[in-house]
Every structure is written in structure tokens, then in C-alpha cells.
Amino acid sequence: ESAEITRHAVALARQKLGDEHPLTLDARYYQATDLFREGRYIEAASILEDVWTTQCRVAGESHERTAQTLAALGYAWFKLGRYADAEAHLRQSMDIHRQNPTGSRMNLMWSLRQLAGTLSGQGKFDQARPFAEELLELRRQDAEKPDADAHALNSYAWELLTVGSQDLRDPAGALKFALLGAERSADSYHYNRYTIALAYESLGQLHMGLEYARRALAHTPLANSSEREDYEAAFVRMLEHAGDPVAAEEVYRDTLIARRELFSHDHPDVAAGLFNLGHLLTEHGKHA
């Protein structure tokens, strides 16, 4: 629903305000980030490249919005395996943030996270470490505020679980903050329930991990959701580790049945459901 509204906003903005208006550029930026959630990184990168070029011309190369777009574009390149391009864009984004110390804290943390992840993805762990440490400190400060909301708590927990340098990870600490985030949110905040599931899995508590993975999955959409792909993969992995391959297969069977009821037979999400189930059946030796 968000993606549809954003597409409409982009069309109206381009028609009424023109391609160079700040509101048009903002709408197109959010249109691209909506595409991230659908796993459509090539389309997102195309939009972001155009937005970035326009922002450089209209707002200037050192504007904070330019840095924000650069970071998002770097993330798209990272997801597409173009690590050198991702690193270059993210480093440029960080340089702009350093020149604007009063800029958005959220944008700075986004750039830090993507740069640390890109460097780690290339095996440049020594270079990634200072960015990861800075990110963890900023997240910790937000999470330890007395009035920290579920997002701040979950964000810190997620970094503690996934930060590039293994020795900086702290699954027990992640679980503590993620559970506090759960107290301050409903199950519909599925990102938090997924974080909790992974924390329990990291600590070897599969029973609890499965419970929270199930809760996360129950609140993710059937269509256009890269999060659902991740949640299903984690749920299946935990079920297999728990010695229940049949239940693991049922995760993908249930999704496929539900998608076939909602969509046409040639819908991309039906194809994804077929692939995931087929891949798992192959792993289980059920080749036919």
C-alpha cells in the first residue's frame, strides 16, 4: 500500500512541481527505498542515480540530502554485488556527513552501517571495524535512553547481532535489548520479533528462536517482501537444526498455497515460492 501511494505521489510531484523540486526528489528517494523492501535493487539504483545527479545540480554535492541518496545508492550496489562502487559511494556519503556535524543522526548511522557492511563483505575487516564501533556507540546511546522506543532498542540489538567484526557481536546483549523492544511494541513490529529469533538461535535456544520466528513470519506480507524471504529462511534453518525437516518443508508449502490463492499462476511471488520449496526438497533428496 505504501509503495502504491508513493508511486502516486511521485507522479503528482513530477507533473505539478517538476523533476528538480525538493519534494519530487524526496518522493523518488522513498520510491527507491520501497523497492528495496521488494528486493528490486536494479530499479532502485536507476532511480537513485537520477535523483543523486539532480541533487548535485540543484542542492550541491555536499548537501545532506545528497549524502543520504549516495548512501542508499551504495546500499543498492552492495546488494547487487558491486562492492567497489558501493564502497566509493558510501565513503563519499560519509565525507559529506563529517563536513556537516549538525546533520541527521539517523542518516549518519545509515551510512556507517552500510559502509561497515560493504567493507566486511569484501574481507576488509580492519577498515570496517572503526565504522562498526562508531555505529555501535551511537546505537547504544539511543537504546539506553530511559524513553527509548522499540525501534531504537531493536536497532541496537540488530547491530550487536550482525555487525561485521565478529568479536564486536554480543548475542546475549542483543537479546536483552530486543526483548525490551518487544515489551514496547506489538507483534506487528515483525523486525523486532525476527531479531529476537536470531538472538535465541545464536545462543542455542532453538525452541524460543522458533517461537519468535513464527511470530515474525505471521506479520509479514505474502507479496513483494524481501523480509519474508529472510524470515522464512531463518525459520526453515531452525526447524532443520531442531530435526524437523517435514515442518521445514511445510513453511514453504504454506506460503506457496497462500500465494496461489491470491495471485495468478505466473506471478513473481508464486515463482519465488516454487523455487524456495524446490530448492529445499532438493536438499532433502526429493529430486523428483
Short mmCIF file of N, CA and C in Angstrom, two decimals, residues 125 165 182 196 202 214 233 264:
data_model
loop_
_atom_site.label_atom_id
_atom_site.label_comp_id
_atom_site.label_asym_id
_atom_site.label_seq_id
_atom_site.Cartn_x
_atom_site.Cartn_y
_atom_site.Cartn_z
N PHE A 125 38.11 -6.27 7.00
CA PHE A 125 37.60 -6.18 8.37
C PHE A 125 38.29 -5.11 9.18
N SER A 165 32.42 -7.11 12.36
CA SER A 165 33.52 -7.70 13.14
C SER A 165 32.95 -8.66 14.17
N ALA A 182 10.46 -5.62 22.48
CA ALA A 182 9.21 -6.38 22.34
C ALA A 182 8.17 -5.93 23.36
N ILE A 196 14.82 -11.04 17.73
CA ILE A 196 14.78 -11.92 18.91
C ILE A 196 15.00 -13.38 18.50
N SER A 202 21.32 -17.78 18.03
CA SER A 202 22.76 -17.61 18.28
C SER A 202 23.16 -18.15 19.64
N ARG A 214 8.30 -17.69 14.15
CA ARG A 214 6.91 -17.92 13.75
C ARG A 214 6.09 -16.63 13.88
N ALA A 233 13.62 -18.22 5.53
CA ALA A 233 14.90 -18.95 5.51
C ALA A 233 15.38 -19.24 6.92
N SER A 264 -2.08 -14.79 -9.71
CA SER A 264 -2.12 -15.62 -10.90
C SER A 264 -0.95 -16.60 -10.89
#
